[in-house]
Amino acid sequence: MTTAAMVLGVLPLITATGAGAASRYNLGIVIASGLAIGTCFTLFVVPSVYLLIAHDLSKKHAKA
């Protein structure tokens, strides 16, 4: 929820118009995409890697 709130909080930067809009857009895109990628890694990639490592270790212990 915190990440979603932060991404929604950055939307005004992404949709900004007027003077300095290009730099605000770039800053907003970097923040929003970084948070989204970090959240995806935290929720999906890291647990998957842990499962793969645990599965390999359980095979080694079962054979010994």
N, CA, C and O of each residue as an XYZ file, in Angstrom:
256
protein
N       0.810     -1.190      0.000
C       0.000      0.000      0.000
C       0.862      1.266      0.000
O       0.515      2.263     -0.633
N       1.961      1.214      0.700
C       2.834      2.386      0.741
C       3.399      2.682     -0.639
O       3.478      3.840     -1.049
N       3.790      1.641     -1.349
C       4.337      1.833     -2.692
C       3.264      2.376     -3.628
O       3.530      3.276     -4.426
N       2.069      1.839     -3.534
C       0.981      2.327     -4.386
C       0.682      3.790     -4.094
O       0.434      4.570     -5.014
N       0.705      4.166     -2.820
C       0.466      5.560     -2.462
C       1.568      6.463     -3.009
O       1.295      7.575     -3.462
N       2.799      5.991     -2.969
C       3.903      6.797     -3.493
C       3.792      6.951     -5.009
O       4.012      8.042     -5.536
N       3.454      5.880     -5.708
C       3.301      5.963     -7.164
C       2.158      6.909     -7.515
O       2.279      7.711     -8.441
N       1.062      6.822     -6.790
C      -0.045      7.744     -7.039
C       0.333      9.179     -6.680
O      -0.152     10.124     -7.303
N       1.186      9.342     -5.688
C       1.651     10.670     -5.322
C       2.567     11.296     -6.356
O       2.708     12.518     -6.405
N       3.188     10.473     -7.178
C       4.100     10.958     -8.207
C       3.357     11.283     -9.504
O       3.921     11.928    -10.388
N       2.120     10.852     -9.630
C       1.357     11.115    -10.851
C       1.277     12.592    -11.222
O       1.340     12.907    -12.410
N       1.141     13.513    -10.272
C       1.159     14.927    -10.676
C       2.469     15.350    -11.348
O       2.469     16.226    -12.213
N       3.572     14.736    -10.956
C       4.829     15.040    -11.643
C       4.802     14.538    -13.079
O       5.303     15.201    -13.988
N       4.221     13.375    -13.274
C       4.184     12.788    -14.619
C       3.247     13.564    -15.532
O       3.517     13.703    -16.725
N       2.164     14.064    -14.989
C       1.175     14.773    -15.817
C       1.358     16.288    -15.799
O       0.476     17.016    -16.255
N       2.468     16.768    -15.290
C       2.698     18.210    -15.173
C       2.768     18.866    -16.553
O       3.199     18.255    -17.531
N       2.339     20.112    -16.602
C       2.445     20.925    -17.810
C       3.064     22.258    -17.415
O       3.139     22.601    -16.235
N       3.496     22.986    -18.405
C       4.039     24.314    -18.153
C       5.552     24.304    -18.044
O       6.227     23.390    -18.518
N       6.069     25.351    -17.404
C       7.519     25.504    -17.287
C       8.106     24.380    -16.435
O       7.619     24.098    -15.340
N       9.135     23.755    -16.941
C       9.802     22.678    -16.215
C       9.100     21.348    -16.288
O       9.451     20.429    -15.548
N       8.120     21.216    -17.156
C       7.335     19.982    -17.226
C       8.180     18.794    -17.683
O       7.953     17.668    -17.241
N       9.145     19.034    -18.557
C       9.968     17.932    -19.058
C      10.798     17.320    -17.934
O      10.892     16.097    -17.830
N      11.395     18.153    -17.099
C      12.201     17.611    -16.007
C      11.326     16.955    -14.943
O      11.722     15.951    -14.351
N      10.147     17.510    -14.696
C       9.228     16.893    -13.734
C       8.742     15.541    -14.250
O       8.621     14.583    -13.486
N       8.464     15.471    -15.551
C       8.028     14.207    -16.154
C       9.108     13.149    -16.000
O       8.830     12.024    -15.586
N      10.341     13.512    -16.333
C      11.441     12.551    -16.228
C      11.640     12.084    -14.793
O      11.848     10.895    -14.550
N      11.577     12.999    -13.856
C      11.725     12.650    -12.449
C      10.591     11.734    -11.998
O      10.827     10.760    -11.284
N       9.373     12.038    -12.409
C       8.226     11.216    -12.037
C       8.304      9.816    -12.610
O       7.981      8.843    -11.928
N       8.730      9.708    -13.859
C       8.862      8.386    -14.485
C       9.920      7.553    -13.783
O       9.718      6.360    -13.555
N      11.029      8.155    -13.444
C      12.104      7.422    -12.760
C      11.627      6.923    -11.402
O      11.860      5.767    -11.048
N      10.969      7.777    -10.650
C      10.496      7.379     -9.324
C       9.436      6.281     -9.430
O       9.526      5.265     -8.740
N       8.442      6.477    -10.282
C       7.348      5.510    -10.406
C       7.839      4.161    -10.931
O       7.458      3.121    -10.395
N       8.669      4.161    -11.960
C       9.147      2.886    -12.498
C      10.103      2.207    -11.531
O      10.087      0.981    -11.412
N      10.925      2.965    -10.846
C      11.829      2.367     -9.864
C      11.073      1.702     -8.730
O      11.427      0.602     -8.307
N      10.047      2.355     -8.242
C       9.235      1.751     -7.185
C       8.500      0.512     -7.683
O       8.417     -0.490     -6.972
N       7.971      0.576     -8.892
C       7.247     -0.571     -9.438
C       8.174     -1.756     -9.666
O       7.821     -2.889     -9.339
N       9.340     -1.511    -10.215
C      10.294     -2.599    -10.447
C      10.776     -3.172     -9.119
O      10.863     -4.390     -8.962
N      11.087     -2.306     -8.173
C      11.525     -2.780     -6.866
C      10.465     -3.608     -6.165
O      10.781     -4.606     -5.517
N       9.217     -3.204     -6.287
C       8.130     -3.955     -5.671
C       7.958     -5.314     -6.332
O       7.752     -6.317     -5.649
N       8.041     -5.352     -7.648
C       7.926     -6.635     -8.362
C       9.050     -7.580     -7.973
O       8.818     -8.770     -7.763
N      10.264     -7.057     -7.875
C      11.372     -7.895     -7.453
C      11.150     -8.413     -6.038
O      11.381     -9.590     -5.759
N      10.704     -7.537     -5.148
C      10.499     -7.933     -3.765
C       9.394     -8.965     -3.622
O       9.511     -9.890     -2.818
N       8.329     -8.819     -4.388
C       7.183     -9.713     -4.237
C       7.309    -11.013     -5.014
O       6.755    -12.027     -4.591
N       8.021    -11.018     -6.141
C       8.028    -12.190     -7.005
C       9.405    -12.800     -7.225
O       9.563    -14.013     -7.092
N      10.385    -12.005     -7.551
C      11.690    -12.546     -7.940
C      12.440    -13.110     -6.741
O      12.920    -14.242     -6.798
N      12.550    -12.357     -5.671
C      13.308    -12.809     -4.502
C      12.708    -14.080     -3.903
O      13.462    -15.017     -3.637
N      11.396    -14.167     -3.677
C      10.854    -15.434     -3.163
C      11.062    -16.613     -4.122
O      11.271    -17.742     -3.677
N      11.006    -16.360     -5.415
C      11.240    -17.436     -6.383
C      12.662    -17.958     -6.287
O      12.888    -19.167     -6.329
N      13.607    -17.064     -6.161
C      15.006    -17.479     -6.032
C      15.197    -18.254     -4.733
O      15.904    -19.262     -4.717
N      14.578    -17.798     -3.640
C      14.661    -18.530     -2.378
C      14.094    -19.931     -2.517
O      14.669    -20.883     -1.989
N      12.980    -20.074     -3.214
C      12.393    -21.395     -3.418
C      13.316    -22.296     -4.226
O      13.460    -23.478     -3.915
N      13.943    -21.744     -5.263
C      14.876    -22.541     -6.065
C      16.068    -22.994     -5.236
O      16.492    -24.145     -5.338
N      16.606    -22.111     -4.427
C      17.750    -22.467     -3.586
C      17.343    -23.521     -2.559
O      18.074    -24.488     -2.343
N      16.195    -23.347     -1.933
C      15.726    -24.311     -0.935
C      15.459    -25.665     -1.573
O      15.741    -26.700     -0.969
N      14.924    -25.671     -2.773
C      14.647    -26.937     -3.458
C      15.952    -27.670     -3.763
O      16.033    -28.885     -3.581
N      16.971    -26.947     -4.225
C      18.256    -27.565     -4.506
C      18.905    -28.115     -3.234
O      19.476    -29.205     -3.253
N      18.823    -27.386     -2.160
C      19.414    -27.841     -0.902
C      18.679    -29.039     -0.334
O      19.300    -29.917      0.265
N      17.366    -29.092     -0.512
C      16.615    -30.243      0.001
C      16.967    -31.502     -0.794
O      16.954    -32.599     -0.235
N      17.280    -31.370     -2.077
C      17.710    -32.521     -2.875
C      19.059    -33.036     -2.397
O      19.277    -34.245     -2.321
N      19.961    -32.123     -2.076
C      21.296    -32.517     -1.601
C      21.207    -33.241     -0.262
O      21.901    -34.234     -0.046
N      20.354    -32.748      0.638
C      20.221    -33.378      1.951
C      19.496    -34.718      1.866
O      19.752    -35.608      2.677
N      18.608    -34.873      0.909
C      17.877    -36.127      0.762
C      18.783    -37.225      0.222
O      18.605    -38.393      0.568
N      19.757    -36.871     -0.626
C      20.675    -37.852     -1.191
C      21.732    -38.285     -0.182
O      22.236    -39.405     -0.260
N      22.065    -37.435      0.740
C      23.154    -37.743      1.699
C      22.748    -38.662      2.796
O      23.562    -38.995      3.657
